[in-house]
PDB file of C-alpha atoms in Angstrom:
ATOM      1  CA  MET A  24     -27.377  51.159  -1.716  1.00  0.00           C
ATOM      2  CA  ASN A  25     -25.239  54.199  -2.549  1.00  0.00           C
ATOM      3  CA  ARG A  26     -22.102  52.063  -2.186  1.00  0.00           C
ATOM      4  CA  LEU A  27     -23.464  49.454  -4.576  1.00  0.00           C
ATOM      5  CA  ARG A  28     -24.406  52.147  -7.084  1.00  0.00           C
ATOM      6  CA  ASN A  29     -20.802  53.407  -6.929  1.00  0.00           C
ATOM      7  CA  ILE A  30     -19.460  49.964  -7.467  1.00  0.00           C
ATOM      8  CA  VAL A  31     -21.593  49.529 -10.628  1.00  0.00           C
ATOM      9  CA  CYS A  32     -21.048  53.095 -12.022  1.00  0.00           C
ATOM     10  CA  ILE A  33     -17.238  53.346 -11.554  1.00  0.00           C
ATOM     11  CA  PRO A  34     -16.386  50.509 -14.069  1.00  0.00           C
ATOM     12  CA  LEU A  35     -18.936  51.979 -16.514  1.00  0.00           C
ATOM     13  CA  ILE A  36     -17.378  55.419 -16.289  1.00  0.00           C
ATOM     14  CA  PHE A  37     -13.985  53.926 -17.040  1.00  0.00           C
ATOM     15  CA  MET A  38     -15.424  51.954 -19.996  1.00  0.00           C
ATOM     16  CA  LEU A  39     -17.047  55.087 -21.477  1.00  0.00           C
ATOM     17  CA  ALA A  40     -13.904  57.123 -20.966  1.00  0.00           C
ATOM     18  CA  ALA A  41     -11.805  54.397 -22.657  1.00  0.00           C
ATOM     19  CA  ALA A  42     -14.278  54.388 -25.598  1.00  0.00           C
ATOM     20  CA  ALA A  43     -14.088  58.117 -25.851  1.00  0.00           C
ATOM     21  CA  THR A  44     -10.255  58.056 -25.801  1.00  0.00           C
ATOM     22  CA  ALA A  45     -10.236  55.344 -28.589  1.00  0.00           C
ATOM     23  CA  GLN A  46     -12.481  57.546 -30.751  1.00  0.00           C
ATOM     24  CA  ASP A  47     -10.413  60.710 -30.071  1.00  0.00           C
ATOM     25  CA  GLY A  48      -7.376  58.742 -31.294  1.00  0.00           C
ATOM     26  CA  TYR A  49      -9.076  57.595 -34.443  1.00  0.00           C
ATOM     27  CA  PRO A  50      -7.650  56.357 -36.679  1.00  0.00           C
ATOM     28  CA  THR A  51      -4.870  54.221 -35.239  1.00  0.00           C
ATOM     29  CA  LYS A  52      -4.430  52.047 -38.430  1.00  0.00           C
ATOM     30  CA  PRO A  53      -5.152  52.247 -42.090  1.00  0.00           C
ATOM     31  CA  VAL A  54      -8.720  52.837 -43.271  1.00  0.00           C
ATOM     32  CA  ARG A  55     -10.243  50.776 -46.115  1.00  0.00           C
ATOM     33  CA  PHE A  56     -12.282  52.810 -48.622  1.00  0.00           C
ATOM     34  CA  VAL A  57     -14.343  50.487 -50.852  1.00  0.00           C
ATOM     35  CA  ALA A  58     -15.217  51.623 -54.389  1.00  0.00           C
ATOM     36  CA  PRO A  59     -17.909  49.257 -55.737  1.00  0.00           C
ATOM     37  CA  TYR A  60     -16.939  49.615 -59.387  1.00  0.00           C
ATOM     38  CA  PRO A  61     -13.768  48.947 -61.329  1.00  0.00           C
ATOM     39  CA  PRO A  62     -10.835  51.415 -61.682  1.00  0.00           C
ATOM     40  CA  GLY A  63     -11.391  54.443 -64.002  1.00  0.00           C
ATOM     41  CA  GLY A  64     -15.014  55.011 -63.286  1.00  0.00           C
ATOM     42  CA  SER A  65     -16.577  57.967 -61.374  1.00  0.00           C
ATOM     43  CA  SER A  66     -16.803  56.070 -58.028  1.00  0.00           C
ATOM     44  CA  ASP A  67     -13.178  55.005 -58.287  1.00  0.00           C
ATOM     45  CA  VAL A  68     -11.958  58.456 -59.249  1.00  0.00           C
ATOM     46  CA  MET A  69     -13.819  60.242 -56.513  1.00  0.00           C
ATOM     47  CA  ALA A  70     -12.780  57.578 -53.947  1.00  0.00           C
ATOM     48  CA  ARG A  71      -9.102  58.126 -54.850  1.00  0.00           C
ATOM     49  CA  VAL A  72      -9.363  61.980 -54.646  1.00  0.00           C
ATOM     50  CA  LEU A  73     -11.005  61.684 -51.173  1.00  0.00           C
ATOM     51  CA  ALA A  74      -8.587  58.959 -50.072  1.00  0.00           C
ATOM     52  CA  GLN A  75      -5.527  60.954 -50.782  1.00  0.00           C
ATOM     53  CA  LYS A  76      -6.842  64.004 -48.992  1.00  0.00           C
ATOM     54  CA  LEU A  77      -8.160  61.943 -46.060  1.00  0.00           C
ATOM     55  CA  THR A  78      -4.780  60.334 -45.658  1.00  0.00           C
ATOM     56  CA  ASP A  79      -3.262  63.760 -45.074  1.00  0.00           C
ATOM     57  CA  ALA A  80      -6.073  64.833 -42.791  1.00  0.00           C
ATOM     58  CA  LEU A  81      -6.276  61.705 -40.570  1.00  0.00           C
ATOM     59  CA  GLY A  82      -2.561  60.913 -40.452  1.00  0.00           C
ATOM     60  CA  ARG A  83      -3.184  57.281 -41.512  1.00  0.00           C
ATOM     61  CA  GLN A  84      -3.301  55.687 -44.974  1.00  0.00           C
ATOM     62  CA  VAL A  85      -6.769  55.550 -46.544  1.00  0.00           C
ATOM     63  CA  ILE A  86      -6.597  52.763 -49.112  1.00  0.00           C
ATOM     64  CA  VAL A  87      -9.046  52.464 -52.018  1.00  0.00           C
ATOM     65  CA  GLU A  88     -10.218  48.864 -52.619  1.00  0.00           C
ATOM     66  CA  ASN A  89     -12.233  48.137 -55.768  1.00  0.00           C
ATOM     67  CA  ARG A  90     -14.968  45.580 -55.258  1.00  0.00           C
ATOM     68  CA  PRO A  91     -16.984  45.523 -58.496  1.00  0.00           C
ATOM     69  CA  GLY A  92     -19.839  43.331 -59.411  1.00  0.00           C
ATOM     70  CA  ALA A  93     -23.608  42.910 -59.403  1.00  0.00           C
ATOM     71  CA  ALA A  94     -24.222  46.633 -60.166  1.00  0.00           C
ATOM     72  CA  GLY A  95     -22.283  47.624 -57.103  1.00  0.00           C
ATOM     73  CA  ASN A  96     -24.101  45.261 -54.721  1.00  0.00           C
ATOM     74  CA  ILE A  97     -21.026  43.140 -53.940  1.00  0.00           C
ATOM     75  CA  GLY A  98     -19.128  46.135 -52.481  1.00  0.00           C
ATOM     76  CA  HIS A  99     -22.140  47.347 -50.528  1.00  0.00           C
ATOM     77  CA  GLU A 100     -22.837  43.918 -48.986  1.00  0.00           C
ATOM     78  CA  LEU A 101     -19.122  43.730 -47.924  1.00  0.00           C
ATOM     79  CA  VAL A 102     -19.263  47.033 -46.171  1.00  0.00           C
ATOM     80  CA  ALA A 103     -22.679  46.403 -44.616  1.00  0.00           C
ATOM     81  CA  LYS A 104     -21.280  43.316 -42.926  1.00  0.00           C
ATOM     82  CA  SER A 105     -17.981  44.855 -41.854  1.00  0.00           C
ATOM     83  CA  PRO A 106     -17.242  46.014 -38.256  1.00  0.00           C
ATOM     84  CA  ALA A 107     -18.686  49.455 -37.493  1.00  0.00           C
ATOM     85  CA  ASP A 108     -15.397  50.798 -36.105  1.00  0.00           C
ATOM     86  CA  GLY A 109     -14.715  53.496 -38.805  1.00  0.00           C
ATOM     87  CA  TYR A 110     -12.034  51.533 -40.555  1.00  0.00           C
ATOM     88  CA  THR A 111     -14.207  50.506 -43.500  1.00  0.00           C
ATOM     89  CA  LEU A 112     -15.842  53.193 -45.625  1.00  0.00           C
ATOM     90  CA  LEU A 113     -17.791  53.039 -48.932  1.00  0.00           C
ATOM     91  CA  LEU A 114     -18.146  55.417 -51.881  1.00  0.00           C
ATOM     92  CA  THR A 115     -21.782  54.868 -52.733  1.00  0.00           C
ATOM     93  CA  THR A 116     -24.166  56.154 -55.376  1.00  0.00           C
ATOM     94  CA  LYS A 117     -27.919  56.654 -55.976  1.00  0.00           C
ATOM     95  CA  SER A 118     -27.738  53.610 -58.143  1.00  0.00           C
ATOM     96  CA  GLN A 119     -27.091  51.251 -55.156  1.00  0.00           C
ATOM     97  CA  MET A 120     -28.806  53.120 -52.337  1.00  0.00           C
ATOM     98  CA  VAL A 121     -31.974  53.848 -54.245  1.00  0.00           C
ATOM     99  CA  ASN A 122     -32.351  52.004 -57.622  1.00  0.00           C
ATOM    100  CA  ASN A 123     -31.223  48.537 -56.751  1.00  0.00           C
ATOM    101  CA  GLN A 124     -33.843  47.912 -54.045  1.00  0.00           C
ATOM    102  CA  TYR A 125     -36.473  48.035 -56.839  1.00  0.00           C
ATOM    103  CA  LEU A 126     -34.454  45.938 -59.312  1.00  0.00           C
ATOM    104  CA  TYR A 127     -33.296  42.948 -57.220  1.00  0.00           C
ATOM    105  CA  LYS A 128     -35.790  40.628 -55.519  1.00  0.00           C
ATOM    106  CA  LYS A 129     -33.084  39.702 -52.962  1.00  0.00           C
ATOM    107  CA  LEU A 130     -30.743  42.496 -51.832  1.00  0.00           C
ATOM    108  CA  ALA A 131     -28.199  41.529 -49.250  1.00  0.00           C
ATOM    109  CA  PHE A 132     -28.252  44.922 -47.603  1.00  0.00           C
ATOM    110  CA  ASP A 133     -30.891  47.529 -46.593  1.00  0.00           C
ATOM    111  CA  PRO A 134     -29.837  50.974 -47.830  1.00  0.00           C
ATOM    112  CA  LEU A 135     -31.665  52.800 -45.110  1.00  0.00           C
ATOM    113  CA  ASN A 136     -30.938  50.640 -42.157  1.00  0.00           C
ATOM    114  CA  ASP A 137     -27.652  48.821 -42.660  1.00  0.00           C
ATOM    115  CA  PHE A 138     -25.331  51.796 -43.055  1.00  0.00           C
ATOM    116  CA  SER A 139     -24.140  54.783 -41.203  1.00  0.00           C
ATOM    117  CA  HIS A 140     -24.767  57.665 -43.596  1.00  0.00           C
ATOM    118  CA  ILE A 141     -21.876  60.171 -43.460  1.00  0.00           C
ATOM    119  CA  THR A 142     -22.359  62.685 -46.300  1.00  0.00           C
ATOM    120  CA  LEU A 143     -23.333  63.353 -49.907  1.00  0.00           C
ATOM    121  CA  ILE A 144     -20.371  64.554 -51.856  1.00  0.00           C
ATOM    122  CA  ALA A 145     -21.331  65.219 -55.455  1.00  0.00           C
ATOM    123  CA  TYR A 146     -24.017  65.030 -58.201  1.00  0.00           C
ATOM    124  CA  SER A 147     -23.914  65.013 -61.992  1.00  0.00           C
ATOM    125  CA  GLY A 148     -25.859  64.437 -65.110  1.00  0.00           C
ATOM    126  CA  HIS A 149     -24.751  62.225 -67.975  1.00  0.00           C
ATOM    127  CA  VAL A 150     -23.464  62.576 -71.492  1.00  0.00           C
ATOM    128  CA  LEU A 151     -24.715  60.710 -74.557  1.00  0.00           C
ATOM    129  CA  VAL A 152     -21.735  59.487 -76.543  1.00  0.00           C
ATOM    130  CA  VAL A 153     -21.345  57.457 -79.680  1.00  0.00           C
ATOM    131  CA  HIS A 154     -18.404  55.908 -81.446  1.00  0.00           C
ATOM    132  CA  PRO A 155     -17.003  58.282 -84.205  1.00  0.00           C
ATOM    133  CA  ALA A 156     -17.977  55.819 -86.821  1.00  0.00           C
ATOM    134  CA  VAL A 157     -21.720  56.092 -85.968  1.00  0.00           C
ATOM    135  CA  PRO A 158     -23.329  58.297 -88.691  1.00  0.00           C
ATOM    136  CA  ALA A 159     -25.058  60.607 -86.247  1.00  0.00           C
ATOM    137  CA  ARG A 160     -23.802  63.941 -85.111  1.00  0.00           C
ATOM    138  CA  THR A 161     -26.932  65.061 -83.222  1.00  0.00           C
ATOM    139  CA  VAL A 162     -29.567  63.431 -81.016  1.00  0.00           C
ATOM    140  CA  LYS A 163     -32.156  63.818 -83.744  1.00  0.00           C
ATOM    141  CA  GLU A 164     -29.878  61.989 -86.175  1.00  0.00           C
ATOM    142  CA  LEU A 165     -29.240  59.292 -83.695  1.00  0.00           C
ATOM    143  CA  ILE A 166     -32.964  58.877 -83.135  1.00  0.00           C
ATOM    144  CA  ALA A 167     -33.612  58.567 -86.882  1.00  0.00           C
ATOM    145  CA  LEU A 168     -30.794  56.012 -87.271  1.00  0.00           C
ATOM    146  CA  ALA A 169     -32.209  53.884 -84.431  1.00  0.00           C
ATOM    147  CA  ARG A 170     -35.667  54.007 -85.965  1.00  0.00           C
ATOM    148  CA  LYS A 171     -34.335  53.070 -89.361  1.00  0.00           C
ATOM    149  CA  GLN A 172     -32.375  50.079 -87.831  1.00  0.00           C
ATOM    150  CA  PRO A 173     -34.442  48.716 -84.893  1.00  0.00           C
ATOM    151  CA  GLY A 174     -32.478  46.310 -82.669  1.00  0.00           C
ATOM    152  CA  LYS A 175     -29.184  47.085 -84.499  1.00  0.00           C
ATOM    153  CA  LEU A 176     -27.702  49.692 -82.132  1.00  0.00           C
ATOM    154  CA  SER A 177     -26.328  48.706 -78.705  1.00  0.00           C
ATOM    155  CA  TYR A 178     -25.709  50.857 -75.662  1.00  0.00           C
ATOM    156  CA  GLY A 179     -23.490  50.023 -72.616  1.00  0.00           C
ATOM    157  CA  SER A 180     -24.260  50.710 -68.966  1.00  0.00           C
ATOM    158  CA  ALA A 181     -22.745  50.148 -65.510  1.00  0.00           C
ATOM    159  CA  GLY A 182     -25.176  47.262 -65.058  1.00  0.00           C
ATOM    160  CA  LEU A 183     -28.898  46.649 -64.619  1.00  0.00           C
ATOM    161  CA  GLY A 184     -30.375  49.317 -62.408  1.00  0.00           C
ATOM    162  CA  SER A 185     -27.476  51.699 -62.611  1.00  0.00           C
ATOM    163  CA  THR A 186     -28.486  55.255 -63.208  1.00  0.00           C
ATOM    164  CA  VAL A 187     -27.001  55.298 -66.693  1.00  0.00           C
ATOM    165  CA  ASN A 188     -29.114  52.226 -67.536  1.00  0.00           C
ATOM    166  CA  ILE A 189     -32.245  53.987 -66.302  1.00  0.00           C
ATOM    167  CA  VAL A 190     -31.407  57.110 -68.274  1.00  0.00           C
ATOM    168  CA  ALA A 191     -31.002  55.075 -71.474  1.00  0.00           C
ATOM    169  CA  GLU A 192     -34.277  53.207 -70.910  1.00  0.00           C
ATOM    170  CA  VAL A 193     -36.183  56.461 -70.283  1.00  0.00           C
ATOM    171  CA  PHE A 194     -34.724  57.812 -73.445  1.00  0.00           C
ATOM    172  CA  LYS A 195     -35.747  54.752 -75.359  1.00  0.00           C
ATOM    173  CA  SER A 196     -39.272  54.885 -73.884  1.00  0.00           C
ATOM    174  CA  ILE A 197     -39.697  58.617 -74.730  1.00  0.00           C
ATOM    175  CA  GLU A 198     -38.604  58.101 -78.309  1.00  0.00           C
ATOM    176  CA  LYS A 199     -40.049  54.608 -78.759  1.00  0.00           C
ATOM    177  CA  LEU A 200     -36.649  53.147 -79.771  1.00  0.00           C
ATOM    178  CA  ASP A 201     -35.368  49.532 -79.966  1.00  0.00           C
ATOM    179  CA  ILE A 202     -31.769  49.689 -78.824  1.00  0.00           C
ATOM    180  CA  VAL A 203     -30.063  46.752 -77.155  1.00  0.00           C
ATOM    181  CA  HIS A 204     -28.778  47.025 -73.570  1.00  0.00           C
ATOM    182  CA  VAL A 205     -25.355  45.566 -72.859  1.00  0.00           C
ATOM    183  CA  PRO A 206     -24.554  45.618 -69.107  1.00  0.00           C
ATOM    184  CA  TYR A 207     -20.978  45.960 -67.647  1.00  0.00           C
ATOM    185  CA  LYS A 208     -19.453  45.837 -64.247  1.00  0.00           C
ATOM    186  CA  GLY A 209     -18.803  49.643 -64.377  1.00  0.00           C
ATOM    187  CA  ALA A 210     -19.339  52.648 -66.588  1.00  0.00           C
ATOM    188  CA  ALA A 211     -15.606  52.877 -67.433  1.00  0.00           C
ATOM    189  CA  LEU A 212     -15.825  49.402 -69.082  1.00  0.00           C
ATOM    190  CA  ALA A 213     -18.820  50.441 -71.066  1.00  0.00           C
ATOM    191  CA  VAL A 214     -17.114  53.541 -72.347  1.00  0.00           C
ATOM    192  CA  ALA A 215     -14.052  51.527 -73.250  1.00  0.00           C
ATOM    193  CA  ASP A 216     -16.207  49.340 -75.518  1.00  0.00           C
ATOM    194  CA  VAL A 217     -17.758  52.312 -77.188  1.00  0.00           C
ATOM    195  CA  VAL A 218     -14.214  53.656 -77.795  1.00  0.00           C
ATOM    196  CA  GLY A 219     -13.335  50.237 -79.169  1.00  0.00           C
ATOM    197  CA  GLY A 220     -16.347  49.985 -81.434  1.00  0.00           C
ATOM    198  CA  GLN A 221     -17.792  46.853 -79.737  1.00  0.00           C
ATOM    199  CA  ILE A 222     -20.993  48.843 -78.996  1.00  0.00           C
ATOM    200  CA  GLU A 223     -22.250  52.026 -80.572  1.00  0.00           C
ATOM    201  CA  MET A 224     -23.223  54.310 -77.733  1.00  0.00           C
ATOM    202  CA  ALA A 225     -23.779  54.983 -74.051  1.00  0.00           C
ATOM    203  CA  PHE A 226     -25.207  57.433 -71.571  1.00  0.00           C
ATOM    204  CA  SER A 227     -22.103  57.742 -69.612  1.00  0.00           C
ATOM    205  CA  ASP A 228     -21.090  59.328 -66.326  1.00  0.00           C
ATOM    206  CA  MET A 229     -18.954  62.327 -67.037  1.00  0.00           C
ATOM    207  CA  VAL A 230     -15.766  61.075 -65.386  1.00  0.00           C
ATOM    208  CA  PRO A 231     -14.835  58.160 -67.794  1.00  0.00           C
ATOM    209  CA  ALA A 232     -16.332  59.905 -70.867  1.00  0.00           C
ATOM    210  CA  VAL A 233     -14.885  63.447 -70.761  1.00  0.00           C
ATOM    211  CA  PRO A 234     -11.265  62.454 -71.496  1.00  0.00           C
ATOM    212  CA  GLN A 235     -12.349  60.239 -74.428  1.00  0.00           C
ATOM    213  CA  ILE A 236     -14.421  63.065 -75.836  1.00  0.00           C
ATOM    214  CA  ARG A 237     -11.584  65.566 -75.544  1.00  0.00           C
ATOM    215  CA  GLY A 238      -9.257  63.016 -77.285  1.00  0.00           C
ATOM    216  CA  ASN A 239     -11.759  62.690 -80.166  1.00  0.00           C
ATOM    217  CA  ARG A 240     -12.223  58.990 -79.401  1.00  0.00           C
ATOM    218  CA  LEU A 241     -15.881  59.533 -78.580  1.00  0.00           C
ATOM    219  CA  ARG A 242     -18.432  61.932 -80.106  1.00  0.00           C
ATOM    220  CA  ALA A 243     -20.671  63.688 -77.531  1.00  0.00           C
ATOM    221  CA  LEU A 244     -24.175  64.366 -78.720  1.00  0.00           C
ATOM    222  CA  ALA A 245     -25.774  65.904 -75.612  1.00  0.00           C
ATOM    223  CA  VAL A 246     -25.666  66.209 -71.823  1.00  0.00           C
ATOM    224  CA  THR A 247     -28.638  65.338 -69.640  1.00  0.00           C
ATOM    225  CA  THR A 248     -28.270  68.322 -67.291  1.00  0.00           C
ATOM    226  CA  ALA A 249     -30.696  71.287 -67.433  1.00  0.00           C
ATOM    227  CA  GLU A 250     -27.740  73.529 -68.476  1.00  0.00           C
ATOM    228  CA  ARG A 251     -24.605  72.820 -70.375  1.00  0.00           C
ATOM    229  CA  SER A 252     -21.759  71.279 -68.455  1.00  0.00           C
ATOM    230  CA  PRO A 253     -18.680  73.431 -67.789  1.00  0.00           C
ATOM    231  CA  ALA A 254     -16.601  70.464 -68.722  1.00  0.00           C
ATOM    232  CA  LEU A 255     -18.234  70.174 -72.168  1.00  0.00           C
ATOM    233  CA  SER A 256     -19.354  73.659 -72.908  1.00  0.00           C
ATOM    234  CA  THR A 257     -19.840  73.172 -76.617  1.00  0.00           C
ATOM    235  CA  VAL A 258     -22.130  70.117 -76.203  1.00  0.00           C
ATOM    236  CA  PRO A 259     -25.812  70.858 -76.162  1.00  0.00           C
ATOM    237  CA  THR A 260     -28.299  69.663 -73.572  1.00  0.00           C
ATOM    238  CA  MET A 261     -30.867  67.010 -74.337  1.00  0.00           C
ATOM    239  CA  ALA A 262     -33.553  69.681 -74.086  1.00  0.00           C
ATOM    240  CA  GLU A 263     -31.724  71.884 -76.642  1.00  0.00           C
ATOM    241  CA  SER A 264     -31.595  68.691 -78.794  1.00  0.00           C
ATOM    242  CA  GLY A 265     -35.373  68.257 -78.665  1.00  0.00           C
ATOM    243  CA  VAL A 266     -35.734  65.845 -75.710  1.00  0.00           C
ATOM    244  CA  ARG A 267     -37.442  67.959 -73.141  1.00  0.00           C
ATOM    245  CA  GLU A 268     -38.550  65.315 -70.638  1.00  0.00           C
ATOM    246  CA  GLU A 269     -36.470  65.257 -67.393  1.00  0.00           C
ATOM    247  CA  LEU A 270     -33.930  62.537 -67.159  1.00  0.00           C
ATOM    248  CA  PRO A 271     -32.588  61.006 -63.925  1.00  0.00           C
ATOM    249  CA  THR A 272     -29.295  62.324 -62.461  1.00  0.00           C
ATOM    250  CA  GLN A 273     -26.639  60.642 -60.298  1.00  0.00           C
ATOM    251  CA  TRP A 274     -25.377  61.492 -56.811  1.00  0.00           C
ATOM    252  CA  TRP A 275     -22.446  60.058 -54.790  1.00  0.00           C
ATOM    253  CA  GLY A 276     -21.974  59.829 -51.063  1.00  0.00           C
ATOM    254  CA  VAL A 277     -19.874  58.202 -48.353  1.00  0.00           C
ATOM    255  CA  VAL A 278     -21.221  55.639 -45.812  1.00  0.00           C
ATOM    256  CA  GLY A 279     -19.923  53.071 -43.346  1.00  0.00           C
ATOM    257  CA  PRO A 280     -21.395  50.062 -41.629  1.00  0.00           C
ATOM    258  CA  LYS A 281     -24.375  50.653 -39.323  1.00  0.00           C
ATOM    259  CA  GLY A 282     -23.550  51.646 -35.738  1.00  0.00           C
ATOM    260  CA  MET A 283     -20.357  53.651 -36.323  1.00  0.00           C
ATOM    261  CA  PRO A 284     -19.539  55.862 -33.296  1.00  0.00           C
ATOM    262  CA  ALA A 285     -21.162  59.271 -33.631  1.00  0.00           C
ATOM    263  CA  ALA A 286     -17.868  61.048 -32.957  1.00  0.00           C
ATOM    264  CA  ILE A 287     -16.212  59.257 -35.914  1.00  0.00           C
ATOM    265  CA  VAL A 288     -19.127  60.011 -38.212  1.00  0.00           C
ATOM    266  CA  THR A 289     -19.033  63.718 -37.169  1.00  0.00           C
ATOM    267  CA  ARG A 290     -15.243  63.835 -37.786  1.00  0.00           C
ATOM    268  CA  LEU A 291     -15.467  62.237 -41.169  1.00  0.00           C
ATOM    269  CA  ASN A 292     -18.320  64.415 -42.194  1.00  0.00           C
ATOM    270  CA  SER A 293     -16.367  67.518 -41.190  1.00  0.00           C
ATOM    271  CA  GLU A 294     -13.085  66.407 -42.940  1.00  0.00           C
ATOM    272  CA  ILE A 295     -14.900  65.413 -46.175  1.00  0.00           C
ATOM    273  CA  HIS A 296     -16.744  68.751 -46.276  1.00  0.00           C
ATOM    274  CA  ARG A 297     -13.458  70.580 -45.839  1.00  0.00           C
ATOM    275  CA  ILE A 298     -11.837  68.500 -48.549  1.00  0.00           C
ATOM    276  CA  VAL A 299     -14.586  68.992 -51.107  1.00  0.00           C
ATOM    277  CA  ASN A 300     -14.409  72.725 -50.553  1.00  0.00           C
ATOM    278  CA  LEU A 301     -10.590  72.830 -51.334  1.00  0.00           C
ATOM    279  CA  SER A 302      -9.928  74.805 -54.546  1.00  0.00           C
ATOM    280  CA  ASP A 303      -7.882  71.990 -56.157  1.00  0.00           C
ATOM    281  CA  VAL A 304     -10.726  69.456 -55.464  1.00  0.00           C
ATOM    282  CA  LYS A 305     -13.368  71.874 -56.797  1.00  0.00           C
ATOM    283  CA  GLU A 306     -11.266  72.399 -59.921  1.00  0.00           C
ATOM    284  CA  ARG A 307     -10.907  68.622 -60.303  1.00  0.00           C
ATOM    285  CA  TYR A 308     -14.671  68.111 -59.923  1.00  0.00           C
ATOM    286  CA  ASN A 309     -15.409  70.895 -62.426  1.00  0.00           C
ATOM    287  CA  ASP A 310     -12.983  69.389 -64.935  1.00  0.00           C
ATOM    288  CA  LEU A 311     -14.743  66.123 -64.671  1.00  0.00           C
ATOM    289  CA  GLY A 312     -18.268  67.620 -64.961  1.00  0.00           C
ATOM    290  CA  ILE A 313     -19.180  66.862 -61.362  1.00  0.00           C
ATOM    291  CA  MET A 314     -20.806  69.317 -58.931  1.00  0.00           C
ATOM    292  CA  PRO A 315     -20.217  69.328 -55.164  1.00  0.00           C
ATOM    293  CA  LEU A 316     -23.222  68.278 -53.065  1.00  0.00           C
ATOM    294  CA  LEU A 317     -22.586  68.164 -49.299  1.00  0.00           C
ATOM    295  CA  SER A 318     -24.963  67.205 -46.524  1.00  0.00           C
ATOM    296  CA  THR A 319     -25.376  66.253 -42.922  1.00  0.00           C
ATOM    297  CA  PRO A 320     -25.686  62.467 -42.172  1.00  0.00           C
ATOM    298  CA  GLU A 321     -29.422  62.997 -41.553  1.00  0.00           C
ATOM    299  CA  ARG A 322     -29.844  64.813 -44.857  1.00  0.00           C
ATOM    300  CA  MET A 323     -28.162  61.990 -46.706  1.00  0.00           C
ATOM    301  CA  HIS A 324     -30.429  59.441 -45.003  1.00  0.00           C
ATOM    302  CA  ASP A 325     -33.474  61.525 -45.935  1.00  0.00           C
ATOM    303  CA  THR A 326     -32.364  61.768 -49.509  1.00  0.00           C
ATOM    304  CA  VAL A 327     -32.116  58.038 -49.843  1.00  0.00           C
ATOM    305  CA  ARG A 328     -35.607  57.637 -48.386  1.00  0.00           C
ATOM    306  CA  ALA A 329     -37.202  60.494 -50.491  1.00  0.00           C
ATOM    307  CA  ASP A 330     -35.621  59.333 -53.760  1.00  0.00           C
ATOM    308  CA  GLY A 331     -37.132  55.810 -53.453  1.00  0.00           C
ATOM    309  CA  PRO A 332     -40.741  56.577 -54.488  1.00  0.00           C
ATOM    310  CA  LYS A 333     -39.720  58.759 -57.353  1.00  0.00           C
ATOM    311  CA  THR A 334     -37.385  56.072 -58.729  1.00  0.00           C
ATOM    312  CA  ALA A 335     -39.989  53.385 -58.344  1.00  0.00           C
ATOM    313  CA  LYS A 336     -42.401  55.507 -60.414  1.00  0.00           C
ATOM    314  CA  VAL A 337     -39.829  55.971 -63.200  1.00  0.00           C
ATOM    315  CA  LEU A 338     -38.880  52.234 -63.245  1.00  0.00           C
ATOM    316  CA  ALA A 339     -42.650  51.298 -63.424  1.00  0.00           C
ATOM    317  CA  ALA A 340     -43.104  53.665 -66.320  1.00  0.00           C
ATOM    318  CA  ILE A 341     -40.303  52.111 -68.439  1.00  0.00           C
ATOM    319  CA  GLY A 342     -41.059  48.540 -67.390  1.00  0.00           C
ATOM    320  CA  LEU A 343     -37.820  47.719 -65.536  1.00  0.00           C
ATOM    321  CA  LYS A 344     -38.717  44.863 -63.074  1.00  0.00           C
ATOM    322  CA  PRO A 345     -36.746  43.091 -60.311  1.00  0.00           C
ATOM    323  CA  GLU A 346     -34.645  40.151 -61.294  1.00  0.00           C
TER     324      GLU A 346
END
C-alpha cells in the first residue's frame, strides 16, 4: 500500500514543483494589459503609467491594448474569457465592476466571480465642464440656463451606466433639469466633443479634462469631491456652489481572469503597490487629480460587493433601468 502511495505521490510532487517553478519564472513572455476605453481617457492613461513601470519591474514587455465599447463591457468580457495564466490583465473601474450589473439585462461576465481581483489603484471625483461659449460661469448660472432652455443643453458621458453618466443624472434629478444625454465609447471622446462645441457640457473624469481646462479650451465650473482638487485648486466644489448632496465617485483597479495562480496575484499586487508609491507616479496622479487607493485582493473583492447595493439605490432613485 505504501509503495502504491509513493507511485501516486511522486508524479504529483514533480507536477507541483514544475508549476511552482513556472510561477517563479513569471513572466516568460509579454503581458497584455487591456484598457476597456479609447486612448486618452483615465483608464488608458493609468494603464500606460502602470504598464511602463511593470515592464521594468517584471523584465518583460507589458503592452496596453485598448478594447473600447459597450461602456467597457467588451474589454471585460475579453479578459474574463482569457486564460488565467497571468498574461492578460485588465484596468477596471467601478463603472464596469459595480454599475453595469444593474444597467444591462445580459452581462457577459460576473464582476464578483469571473475575475481574479488583484488591487485597487486609485479613486477620484469628477469635474463639471462646459464649452467656453456657454454663457454660464458658475453652477448656479448653468442651472438657471438649463431651466430657461429645457432640452436644449446636452452632456456627454463615457456611456450608459458609466459613473460620469450617473453623476450627471443625479445632478439633473437634484435640480430637476432637462438636459440631453449623449453617450460615447469613452470619457475622452465626450470631452473632445465639448471642446469642439458639438455638446455643451460634461461631468468628466479629471484625466481627460484637466489639460483642456488648463489650456482654456474648457471652462471648469465645479469639482464633485468634498474638498477642492489639488489639480484644480481655484475651482470650487459642488457643495461650495450650492449642490450639497453627495455625488458618486470613481475608483480604478487591476484584475485578471478567474483562477490566476495565487503566487502571480501576490507578486502583481506587491509590484503595483510599490509602483503607485513611487514619487514620480504620485506626482503624475496628483497632477491629473487622481488619488492613490491601494488594497489587498480580498479588499478589492469586498469593495465590489459592498458598492453594489449603494449603487442600486442611487440608480433606482434617478430612474436608470437595465437595457
